[in-house]
Coordinates of C-alpha atoms in Angstrom, one line a residue:
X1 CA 21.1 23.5 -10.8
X2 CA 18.1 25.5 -9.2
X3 CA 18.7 27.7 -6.6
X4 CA 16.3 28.2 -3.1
X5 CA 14.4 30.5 -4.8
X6 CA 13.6 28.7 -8.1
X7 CA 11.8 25.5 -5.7
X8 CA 8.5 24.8 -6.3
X9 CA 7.6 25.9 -2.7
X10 CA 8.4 29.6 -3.3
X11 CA 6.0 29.3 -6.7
X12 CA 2.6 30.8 -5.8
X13 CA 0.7 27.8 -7.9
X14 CA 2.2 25.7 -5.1
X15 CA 0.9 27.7 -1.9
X16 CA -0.4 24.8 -0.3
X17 CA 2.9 23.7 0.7
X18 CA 3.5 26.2 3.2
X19 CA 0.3 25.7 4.4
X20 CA 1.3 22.2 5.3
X21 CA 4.3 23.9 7.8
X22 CA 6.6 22.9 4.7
X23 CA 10.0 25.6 3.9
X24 CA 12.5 25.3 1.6
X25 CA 14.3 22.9 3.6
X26 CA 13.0 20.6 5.9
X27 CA 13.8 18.4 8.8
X28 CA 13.4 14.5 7.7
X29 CA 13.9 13.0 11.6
X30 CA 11.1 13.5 13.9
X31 CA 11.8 11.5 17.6
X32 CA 9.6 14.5 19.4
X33 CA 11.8 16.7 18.0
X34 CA 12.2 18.1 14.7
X35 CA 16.4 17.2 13.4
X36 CA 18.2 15.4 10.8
X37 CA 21.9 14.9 10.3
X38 CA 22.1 13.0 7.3
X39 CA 22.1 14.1 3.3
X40 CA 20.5 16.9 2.0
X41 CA 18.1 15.6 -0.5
X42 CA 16.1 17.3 -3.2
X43 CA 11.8 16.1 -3.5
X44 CA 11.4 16.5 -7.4
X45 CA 7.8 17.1 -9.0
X46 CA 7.3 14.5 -11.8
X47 CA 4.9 16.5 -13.8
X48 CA 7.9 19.1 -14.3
X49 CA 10.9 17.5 -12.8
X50 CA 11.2 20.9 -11.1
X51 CA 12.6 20.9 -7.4
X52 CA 9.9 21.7 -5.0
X53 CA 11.6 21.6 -1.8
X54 CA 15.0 20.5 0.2
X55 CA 14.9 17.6 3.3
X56 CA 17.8 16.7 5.6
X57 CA 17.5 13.1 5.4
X58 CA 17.7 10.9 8.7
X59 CA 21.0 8.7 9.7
X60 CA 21.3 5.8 11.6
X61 CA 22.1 7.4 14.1
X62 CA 19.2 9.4 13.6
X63 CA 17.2 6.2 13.2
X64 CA 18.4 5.0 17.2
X65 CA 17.0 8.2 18.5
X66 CA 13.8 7.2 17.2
X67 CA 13.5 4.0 18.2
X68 CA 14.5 4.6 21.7
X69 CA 12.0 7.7 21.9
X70 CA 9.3 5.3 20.4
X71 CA 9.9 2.8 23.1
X72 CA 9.7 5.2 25.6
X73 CA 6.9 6.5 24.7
X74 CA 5.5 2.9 24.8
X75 CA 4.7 2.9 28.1
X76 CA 2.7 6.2 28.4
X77 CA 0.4 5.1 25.3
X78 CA -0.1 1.5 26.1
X79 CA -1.3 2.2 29.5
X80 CA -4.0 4.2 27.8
X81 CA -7.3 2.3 27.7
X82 CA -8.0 1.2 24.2
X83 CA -10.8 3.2 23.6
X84 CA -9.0 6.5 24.7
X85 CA -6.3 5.8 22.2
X86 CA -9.0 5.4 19.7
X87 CA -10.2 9.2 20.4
X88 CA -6.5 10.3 20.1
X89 CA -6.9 8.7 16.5
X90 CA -10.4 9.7 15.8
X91 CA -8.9 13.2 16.3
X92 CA -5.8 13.0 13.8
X93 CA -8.7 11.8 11.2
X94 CA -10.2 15.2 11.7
X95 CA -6.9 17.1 11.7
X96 CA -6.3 15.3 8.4
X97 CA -9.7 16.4 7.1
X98 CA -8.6 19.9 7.5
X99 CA -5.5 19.4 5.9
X100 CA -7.7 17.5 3.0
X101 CA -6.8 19.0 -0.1
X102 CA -3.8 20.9 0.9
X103 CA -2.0 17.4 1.4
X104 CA -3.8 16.0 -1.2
X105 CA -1.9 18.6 -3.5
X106 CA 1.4 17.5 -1.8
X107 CA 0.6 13.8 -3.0
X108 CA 0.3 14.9 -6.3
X109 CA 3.1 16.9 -6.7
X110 CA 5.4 14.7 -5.3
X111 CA 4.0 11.3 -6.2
X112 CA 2.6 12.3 -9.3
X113 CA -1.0 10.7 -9.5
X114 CA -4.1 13.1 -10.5
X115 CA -5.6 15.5 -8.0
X116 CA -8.8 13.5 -7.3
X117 CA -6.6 10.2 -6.8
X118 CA -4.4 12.3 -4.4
X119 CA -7.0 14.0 -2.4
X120 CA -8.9 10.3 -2.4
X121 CA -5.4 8.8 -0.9
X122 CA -5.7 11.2 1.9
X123 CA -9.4 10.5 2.5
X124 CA -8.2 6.2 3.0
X125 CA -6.3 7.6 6.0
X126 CA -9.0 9.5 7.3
X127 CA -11.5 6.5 6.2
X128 CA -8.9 3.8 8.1
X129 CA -8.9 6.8 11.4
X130 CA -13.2 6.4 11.4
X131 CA -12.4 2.5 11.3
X132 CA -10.1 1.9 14.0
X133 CA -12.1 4.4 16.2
X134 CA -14.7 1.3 15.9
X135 CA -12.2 -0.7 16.3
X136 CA -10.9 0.2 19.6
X137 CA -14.4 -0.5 21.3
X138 CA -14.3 -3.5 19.9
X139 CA -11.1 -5.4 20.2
X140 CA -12.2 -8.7 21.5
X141 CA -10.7 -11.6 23.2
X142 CA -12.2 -15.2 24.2
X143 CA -13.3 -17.6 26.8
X144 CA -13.3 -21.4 26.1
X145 CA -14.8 -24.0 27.7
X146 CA -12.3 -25.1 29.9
X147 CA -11.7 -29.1 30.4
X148 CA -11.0 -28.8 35.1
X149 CA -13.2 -27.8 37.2
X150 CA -12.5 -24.8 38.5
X151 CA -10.7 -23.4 35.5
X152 CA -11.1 -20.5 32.9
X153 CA -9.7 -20.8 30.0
X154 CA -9.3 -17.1 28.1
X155 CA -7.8 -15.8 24.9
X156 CA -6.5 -12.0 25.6
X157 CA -4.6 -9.8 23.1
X158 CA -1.8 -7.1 23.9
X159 CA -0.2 -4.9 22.1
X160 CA 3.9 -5.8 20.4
X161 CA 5.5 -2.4 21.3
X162 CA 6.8 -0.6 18.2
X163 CA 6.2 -1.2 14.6
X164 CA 7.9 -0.3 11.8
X165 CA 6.6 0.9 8.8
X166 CA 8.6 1.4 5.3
X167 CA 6.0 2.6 2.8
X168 CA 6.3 2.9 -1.0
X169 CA 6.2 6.0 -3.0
X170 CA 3.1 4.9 -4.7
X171 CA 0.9 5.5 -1.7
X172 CA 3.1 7.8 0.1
X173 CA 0.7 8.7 2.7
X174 CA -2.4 5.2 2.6
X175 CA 0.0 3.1 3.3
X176 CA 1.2 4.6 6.6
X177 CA -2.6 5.2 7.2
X178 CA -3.8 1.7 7.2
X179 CA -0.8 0.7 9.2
X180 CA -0.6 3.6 12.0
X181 CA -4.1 3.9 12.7
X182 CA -4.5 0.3 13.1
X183 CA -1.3 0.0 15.4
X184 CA -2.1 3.1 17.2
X185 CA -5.2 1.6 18.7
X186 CA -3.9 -1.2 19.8
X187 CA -1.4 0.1 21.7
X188 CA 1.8 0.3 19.4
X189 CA 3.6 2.9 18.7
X190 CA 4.7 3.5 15.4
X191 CA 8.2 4.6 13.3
X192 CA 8.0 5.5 9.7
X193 CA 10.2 5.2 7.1
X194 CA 8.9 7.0 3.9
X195 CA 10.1 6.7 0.0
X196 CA 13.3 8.0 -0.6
X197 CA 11.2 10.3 -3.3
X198 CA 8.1 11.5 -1.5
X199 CA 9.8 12.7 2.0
X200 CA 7.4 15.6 1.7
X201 CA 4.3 13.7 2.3
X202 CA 6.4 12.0 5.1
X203 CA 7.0 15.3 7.1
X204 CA 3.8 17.1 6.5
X205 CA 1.5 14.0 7.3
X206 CA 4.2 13.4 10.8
X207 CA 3.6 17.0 11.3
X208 CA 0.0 16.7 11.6
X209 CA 0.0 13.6 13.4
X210 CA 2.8 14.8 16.0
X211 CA 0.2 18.1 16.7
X212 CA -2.7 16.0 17.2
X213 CA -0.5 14.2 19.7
X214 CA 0.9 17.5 21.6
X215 CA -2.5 19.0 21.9
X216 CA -3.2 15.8 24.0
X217 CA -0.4 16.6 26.3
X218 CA 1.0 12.8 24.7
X219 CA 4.8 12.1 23.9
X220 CA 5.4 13.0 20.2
X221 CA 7.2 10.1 20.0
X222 CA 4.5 8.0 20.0
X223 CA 4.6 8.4 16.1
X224 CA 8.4 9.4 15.0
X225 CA 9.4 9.8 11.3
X226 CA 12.9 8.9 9.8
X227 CA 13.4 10.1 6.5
X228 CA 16.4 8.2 4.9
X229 CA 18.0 5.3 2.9
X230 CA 18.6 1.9 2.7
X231 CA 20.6 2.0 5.2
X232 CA 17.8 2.8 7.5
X233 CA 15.9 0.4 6.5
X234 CA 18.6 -2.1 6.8
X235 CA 18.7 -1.2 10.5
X236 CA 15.2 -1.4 10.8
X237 CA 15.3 -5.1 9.2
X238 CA 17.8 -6.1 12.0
X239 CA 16.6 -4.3 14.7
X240 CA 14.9 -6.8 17.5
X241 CA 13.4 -3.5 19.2
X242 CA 11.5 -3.4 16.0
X243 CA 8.8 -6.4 17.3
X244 CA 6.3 -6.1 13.5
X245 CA 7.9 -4.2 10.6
X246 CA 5.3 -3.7 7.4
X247 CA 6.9 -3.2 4.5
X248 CA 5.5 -1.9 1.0
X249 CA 7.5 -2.5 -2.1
X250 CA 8.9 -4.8 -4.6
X251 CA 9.0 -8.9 -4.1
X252 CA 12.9 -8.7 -5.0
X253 CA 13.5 -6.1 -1.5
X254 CA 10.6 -7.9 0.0
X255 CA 12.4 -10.8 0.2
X256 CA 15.4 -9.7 2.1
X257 CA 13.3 -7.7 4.4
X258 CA 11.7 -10.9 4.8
X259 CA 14.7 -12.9 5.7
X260 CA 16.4 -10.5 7.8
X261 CA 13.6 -10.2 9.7
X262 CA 13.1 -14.0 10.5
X263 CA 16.8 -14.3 11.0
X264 CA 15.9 -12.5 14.6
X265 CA 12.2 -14.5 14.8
X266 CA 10.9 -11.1 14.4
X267 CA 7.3 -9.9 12.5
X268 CA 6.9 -9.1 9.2
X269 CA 3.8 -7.7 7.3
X270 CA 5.0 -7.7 3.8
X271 CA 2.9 -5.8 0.8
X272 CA 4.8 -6.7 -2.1
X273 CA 4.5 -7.2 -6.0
X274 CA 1.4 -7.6 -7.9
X275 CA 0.7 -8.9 -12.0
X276 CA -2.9 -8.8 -11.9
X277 CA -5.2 -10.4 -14.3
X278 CA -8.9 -9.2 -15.3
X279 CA -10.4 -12.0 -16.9
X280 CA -13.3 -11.5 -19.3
X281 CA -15.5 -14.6 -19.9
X282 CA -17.7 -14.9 -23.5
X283 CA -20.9 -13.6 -21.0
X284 CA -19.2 -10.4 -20.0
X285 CA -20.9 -7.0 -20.1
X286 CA -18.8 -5.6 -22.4
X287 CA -19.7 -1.8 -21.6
X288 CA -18.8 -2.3 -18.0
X289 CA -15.4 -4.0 -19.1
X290 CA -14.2 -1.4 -21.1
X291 CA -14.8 1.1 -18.2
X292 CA -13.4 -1.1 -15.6
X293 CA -10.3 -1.9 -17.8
X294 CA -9.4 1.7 -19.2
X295 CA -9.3 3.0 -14.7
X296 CA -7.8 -0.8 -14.0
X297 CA -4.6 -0.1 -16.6
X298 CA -4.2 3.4 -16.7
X299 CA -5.0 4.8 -13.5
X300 CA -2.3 6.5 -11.7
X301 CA -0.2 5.9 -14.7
X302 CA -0.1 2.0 -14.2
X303 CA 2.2 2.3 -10.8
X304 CA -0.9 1.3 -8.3
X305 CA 0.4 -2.3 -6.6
X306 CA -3.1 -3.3 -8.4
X307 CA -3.2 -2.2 -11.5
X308 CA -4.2 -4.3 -13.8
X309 CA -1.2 -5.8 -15.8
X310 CA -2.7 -8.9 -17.8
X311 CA -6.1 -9.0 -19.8
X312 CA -7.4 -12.4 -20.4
X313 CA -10.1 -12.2 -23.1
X314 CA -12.6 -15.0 -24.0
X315 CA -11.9 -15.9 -27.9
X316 CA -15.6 -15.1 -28.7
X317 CA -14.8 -11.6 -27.2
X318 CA -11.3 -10.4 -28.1
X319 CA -11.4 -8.5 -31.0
X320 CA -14.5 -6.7 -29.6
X321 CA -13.0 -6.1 -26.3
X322 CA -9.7 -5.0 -28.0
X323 CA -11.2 -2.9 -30.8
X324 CA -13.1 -1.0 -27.7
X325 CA -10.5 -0.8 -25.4
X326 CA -8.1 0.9 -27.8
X327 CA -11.1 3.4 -28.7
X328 CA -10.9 4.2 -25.2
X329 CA -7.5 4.4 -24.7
X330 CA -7.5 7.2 -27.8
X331 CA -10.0 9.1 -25.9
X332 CA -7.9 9.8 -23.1
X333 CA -4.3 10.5 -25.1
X334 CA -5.2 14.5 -25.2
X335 CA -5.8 14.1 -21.0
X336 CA -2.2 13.2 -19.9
X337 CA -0.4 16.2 -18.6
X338 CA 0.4 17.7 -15.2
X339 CA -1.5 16.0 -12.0
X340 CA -2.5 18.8 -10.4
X341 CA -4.4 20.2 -13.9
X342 CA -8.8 19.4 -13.5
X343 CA -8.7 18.3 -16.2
X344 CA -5.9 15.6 -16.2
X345 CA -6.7 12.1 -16.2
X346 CA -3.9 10.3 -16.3
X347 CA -0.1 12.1 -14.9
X348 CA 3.3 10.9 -15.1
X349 CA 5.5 8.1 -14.1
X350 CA 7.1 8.8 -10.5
X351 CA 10.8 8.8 -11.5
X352 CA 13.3 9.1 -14.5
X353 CA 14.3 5.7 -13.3
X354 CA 10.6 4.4 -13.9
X355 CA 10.4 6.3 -16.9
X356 CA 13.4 4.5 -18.4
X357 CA 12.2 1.2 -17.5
X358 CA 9.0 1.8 -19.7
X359 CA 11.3 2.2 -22.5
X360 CA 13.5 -0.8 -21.9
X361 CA 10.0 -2.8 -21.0
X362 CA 8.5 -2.1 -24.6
X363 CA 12.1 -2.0 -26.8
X364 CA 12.2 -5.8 -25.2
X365 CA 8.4 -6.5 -26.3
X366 CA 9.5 -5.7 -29.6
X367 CA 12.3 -8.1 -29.6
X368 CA 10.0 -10.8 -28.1
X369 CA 8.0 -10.4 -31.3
X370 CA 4.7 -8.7 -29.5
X371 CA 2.1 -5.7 -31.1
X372 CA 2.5 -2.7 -29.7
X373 CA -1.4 -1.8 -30.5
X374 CA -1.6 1.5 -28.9
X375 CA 1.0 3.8 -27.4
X376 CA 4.0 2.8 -26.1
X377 CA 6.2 6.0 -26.9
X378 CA 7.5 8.3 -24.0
X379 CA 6.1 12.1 -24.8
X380 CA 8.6 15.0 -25.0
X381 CA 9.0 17.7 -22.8
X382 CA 9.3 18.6 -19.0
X383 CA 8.4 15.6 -16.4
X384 CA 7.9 11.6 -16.8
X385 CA 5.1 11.4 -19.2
X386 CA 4.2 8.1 -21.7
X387 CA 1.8 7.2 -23.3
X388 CA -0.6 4.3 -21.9
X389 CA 0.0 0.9 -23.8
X390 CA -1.5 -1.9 -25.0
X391 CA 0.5 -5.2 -26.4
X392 CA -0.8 -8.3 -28.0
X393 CA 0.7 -11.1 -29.6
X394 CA 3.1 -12.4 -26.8
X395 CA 2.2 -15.9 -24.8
X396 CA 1.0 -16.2 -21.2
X397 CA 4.0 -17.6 -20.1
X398 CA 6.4 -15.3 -21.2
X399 CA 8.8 -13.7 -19.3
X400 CA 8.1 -10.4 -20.4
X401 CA 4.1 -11.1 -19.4
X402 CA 4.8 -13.2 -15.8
X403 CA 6.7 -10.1 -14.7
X404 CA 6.0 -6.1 -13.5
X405 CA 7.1 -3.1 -15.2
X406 CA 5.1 -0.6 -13.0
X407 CA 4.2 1.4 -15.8
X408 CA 0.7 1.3 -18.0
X409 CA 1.7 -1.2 -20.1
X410 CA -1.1 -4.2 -20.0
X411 CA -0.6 -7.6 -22.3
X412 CA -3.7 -8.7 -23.8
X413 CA -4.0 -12.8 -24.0
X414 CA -6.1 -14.7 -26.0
X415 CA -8.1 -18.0 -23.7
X416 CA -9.9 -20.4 -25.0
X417 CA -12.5 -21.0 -21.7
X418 CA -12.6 -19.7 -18.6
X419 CA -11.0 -22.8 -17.1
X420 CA -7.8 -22.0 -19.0
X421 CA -7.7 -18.1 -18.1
X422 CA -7.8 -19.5 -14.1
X423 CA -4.9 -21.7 -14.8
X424 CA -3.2 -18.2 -16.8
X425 CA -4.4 -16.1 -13.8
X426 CA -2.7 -18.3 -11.4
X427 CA 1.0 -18.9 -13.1
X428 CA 2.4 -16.1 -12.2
X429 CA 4.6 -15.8 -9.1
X430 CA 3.2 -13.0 -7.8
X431 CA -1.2 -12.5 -6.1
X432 CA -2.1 -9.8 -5.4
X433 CA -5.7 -9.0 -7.2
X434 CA -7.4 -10.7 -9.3
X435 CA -11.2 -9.7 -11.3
X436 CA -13.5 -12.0 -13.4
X437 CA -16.6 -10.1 -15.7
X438 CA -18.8 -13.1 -16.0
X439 CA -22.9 -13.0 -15.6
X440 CA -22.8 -16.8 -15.0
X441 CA -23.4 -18.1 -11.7
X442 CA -21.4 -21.5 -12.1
X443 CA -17.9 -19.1 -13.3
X444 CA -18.4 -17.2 -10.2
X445 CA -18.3 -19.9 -7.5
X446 CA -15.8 -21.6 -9.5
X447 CA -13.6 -18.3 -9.5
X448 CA -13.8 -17.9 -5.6
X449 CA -13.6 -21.3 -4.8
X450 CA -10.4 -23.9 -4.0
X451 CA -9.7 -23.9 -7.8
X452 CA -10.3 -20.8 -8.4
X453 CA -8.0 -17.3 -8.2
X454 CA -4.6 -18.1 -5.5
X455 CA -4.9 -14.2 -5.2
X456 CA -5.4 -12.3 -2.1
X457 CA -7.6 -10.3 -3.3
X458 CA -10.8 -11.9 -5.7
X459 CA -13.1 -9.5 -7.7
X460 CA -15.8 -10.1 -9.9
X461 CA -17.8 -7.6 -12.2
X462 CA -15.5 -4.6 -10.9
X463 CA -11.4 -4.3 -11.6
X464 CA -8.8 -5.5 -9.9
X465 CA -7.6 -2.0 -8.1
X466 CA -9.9 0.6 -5.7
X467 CA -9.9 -2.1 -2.8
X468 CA -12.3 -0.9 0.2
X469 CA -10.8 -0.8 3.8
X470 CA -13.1 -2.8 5.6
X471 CA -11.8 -5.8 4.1
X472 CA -8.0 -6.6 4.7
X473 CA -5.8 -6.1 1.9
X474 CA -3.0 -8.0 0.9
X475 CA -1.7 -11.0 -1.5
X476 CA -0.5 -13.8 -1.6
X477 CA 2.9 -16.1 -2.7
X478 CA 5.7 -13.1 -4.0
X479 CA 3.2 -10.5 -2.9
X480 CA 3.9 -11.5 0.7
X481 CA 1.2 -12.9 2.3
X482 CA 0.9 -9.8 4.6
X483 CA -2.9 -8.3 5.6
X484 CA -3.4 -4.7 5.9
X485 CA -6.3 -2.6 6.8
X486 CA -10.0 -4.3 7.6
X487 CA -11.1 -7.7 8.6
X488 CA -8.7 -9.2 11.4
X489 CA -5.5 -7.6 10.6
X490 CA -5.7 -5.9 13.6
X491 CA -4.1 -9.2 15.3
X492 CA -0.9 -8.8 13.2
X493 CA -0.1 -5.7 15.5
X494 CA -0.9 -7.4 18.7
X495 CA 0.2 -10.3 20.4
X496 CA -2.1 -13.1 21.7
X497 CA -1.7 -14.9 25.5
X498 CA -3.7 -18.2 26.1
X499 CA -4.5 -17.7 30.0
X500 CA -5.9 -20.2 32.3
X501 CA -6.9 -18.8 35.9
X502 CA -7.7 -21.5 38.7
X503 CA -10.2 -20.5 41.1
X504 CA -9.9 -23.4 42.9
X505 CA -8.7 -24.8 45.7
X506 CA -8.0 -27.8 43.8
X507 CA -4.7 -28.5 41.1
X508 CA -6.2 -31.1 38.7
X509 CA -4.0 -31.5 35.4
X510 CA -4.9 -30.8 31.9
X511 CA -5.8 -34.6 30.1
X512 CA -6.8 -36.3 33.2
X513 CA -3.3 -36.9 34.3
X514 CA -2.5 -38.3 37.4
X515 CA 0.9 -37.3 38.9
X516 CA 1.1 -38.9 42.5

């Protein structure tokens, strides 16, 4: 057992922490106040499995305070004009922005993913702060021709009063991002439910938010934090003061969320599973494959909701592609190692949990009768380490290949035309992000057309993760159907009113009917 003294956050190689207002142990429950009544919990580094620092996790109880601050706080911020909100945001982008690498650090650690990955996390929240700033000068409603004399007919958008957000510990701090700084600017307030296993990131991203907030003379409540267990979430689920609750994570706990949730007609924006396919047709720039796959299937050590899980290779191309990918893949063996190290390229697995579900994944390839071509061995010593893997020799449809491991494990499959790869991309329950390498114009219409990818997200010539913000992100079937970020999910945190004003002196009824 480590003591106080042996955490992570008394190390000097972990300084930043402290600059982040972090201690030893740490309040998990902010309602405008800083408390926490529940378990004392220990945030574990998976590059080291070292403890870096304590958090007294939230209760139910704990939870109730929150909610009832957040709705109280309601009324101060959505009486602010839109655009005023939208400075209030524009100026926790630029708090974050000092905080940049510090809290980019903190991802690391705690998540696990490499330095520039965890610094570039933090810069999507900034990114999604300069985006809504836009956005709050330009939320727009309607007017329609309207059918009486006398008549306006308008379309005008208001904002649902508190949202929930449960995030994943894969994006322990983006996922908030795109969710708070949308909300926030349209007049929600917001209450945040972190990972069980990154409640660091949690409380030092709250912390910053909360003092943006303060300096603006604004109810810290406005954006509370409860650190906590299922139980909270549960609570959350079935809570009708809860009026849109986002939830990142697995299709299996995205489906009770999901069900809970409608059991009280409430709102759900659900970011679930993902099995991606990259599909590369006989035309394909090859070079640019092999780059796009090796970030696609290794990146972040395979645990990005996008990752890519399936490779679909034209039979002209697959023993080219394959030969080249595994080239690549041996290049970057001697780069795994702690996520904080420059010259890392590829950290560990989050969690003993996903490290052991690697393990099982590839025992149970073997059994199926697959290749394990490259890697597919967990590496001794301190933290969650494996080694990227690539199988071959299982079929589309097998169980093992229509479902996720999390991990870099990616199933290379063997198509005959691009036509069948699309029906192979398509099978799976899960759509999330999909990419086709093709230099032919007639694949590429196909591919984004009404035969083409059921995904939510539709690439071609780049992979299927590193989405951009200014489109909304999201999947369909098991990945939810929710929309985060860009486009017109902005309307998922507001509620829309169809108004007609008479400015008549006459009542004429809507279809010409006569009541007299």
């Amino acid at each position: 057992m480590s003591t106080a003294a042996e955490y992570l956050i008394n190390d000097p190689k972990y300084s930043f922490l402290k600059e982040l207002g972090l201690k030893a142990t740490n309040s998990g429950v902010y309602d405008g106040t800083w408390k926490g009544s529940g378990e004392l919990t220990k945030s574990i580094c998976p590059s080291n499995g070292k403890v870096i620092a304590e958090v007294q996790q939230g209760t139910v109880a704990d939870y109730n305070s929150c909610i009832e601050a957040s709705r109280r706080a309601w009324h101060v911020w959505a009486d602010l004009p839109a655009p005023r909100r939208g400075e209030i945001v524009r100026q926790i982008g630029d708090a974050l922005r000092d905080k940049l690498l510090p809290l980019g650090k903190l991802v690391s650690a705690e998540m696990g993913k490499i330095l520039p990955e965890g610094v570039g996390e933090v810069q999507e929240y900034v990114d999604i702060c300069d985006y809504a700033v836009g956005l709050s000068r330009t939320l727009a409603g309607a007017i329609y021709p309207s059918e009486r004399p006398g008549h306006v007919l308008m379309e005008k958008w208001n904002p649902l009063g508190v949202v929930g957000v449960i995030s994943a510990f894969n994006f322990p701090i983006a996922v908030y991002g795109w969710n708070s700084a949308i909300a926030m600017v349209c007049g929600d307030t917001v209450l945040w439910k972190g990972a069980e296993t990154t409640p660091l990131v949690s409380i030092a991203t709250a912390k910053i938010v909360a003092g943006v907030l303060e300096k603006n003379n604004l109810p810290g409540a406005i954006a509370t934090l409860c650190c906590g267990g299922a139980d909270v979430g549960k609570a959350m689920a079935a809570d009708e003061r809860i009026k849109l609750l986002s939830f990142t994570g697995s299709s299996e706990v995205g489906c009770k969320i999901g069900v809970e949730v409608q059991k009280r007609f409430g709102k759900h924006l659900l970011e679930l599973g993902g099995n991606n396919a990259l599909i590369v047709a006989e035309d394909a720039d090859l070079d640019m494959v092999v780059q796009a796959t090796l970030f696609a299937c290794v990146g972040t050590a395979g645990q990005r909701c996008t990752t890519t899980r399936r490779l679909i290779l034209h039979k002209s191309v697959y023993d080219r592609v394959l030969d080249r990918l595994k080239k690549a893949y041996q290049q970057v063996l001697g780069r795994i190692g702690d996520a904080l190290d420059e010259k890392t390229l590829i950290g560990p697995l989050h969690s003993q949990q996903s490290l052991q579900k690697f393990e099982d994944t590839v025992a149970e390839v073997v059994r199926q009768g697959g290749t394990v071509e490259l890697g597919g061995k967990k590496i001794e010593g301190d933290g969650y380490f494996v080694q990227p893997t690539i199988v071959t020799g299982l079929k589309h449809d097998s169980s093992l290949v229509h479902s996720e491991c999390f991990a870099p494990i990616v199933y290379v499959l063997k198509a005959e035309s691009v036509d069948e790869a699309i029906v192979w991309n398509n099978e799976v329950p899960q759509g999330l992000s999909s990419s086709l390498f093709t230099q032919n114009i007639e694949n590429i219409f196909r591919w984004i057309g009404p035969k083409g990818s059921d995904c939510g997200i539709v690439n071609v010539n780049i992979p299927t993760s590193g989405a951009e913000i200014g489109g909304a992100f999201g999947g369909e079937k098991h990945t939810g159907g929710g929309r985060e970020s860009g486009s017109d999910a902005w309307k998922q945190y507001m509620r829309r009113s169809t108004i007609t004003i008479n400015h008549s002196k006459e009542l004429p009824l809507a279809q010409g009917i006569k009541f007299e």
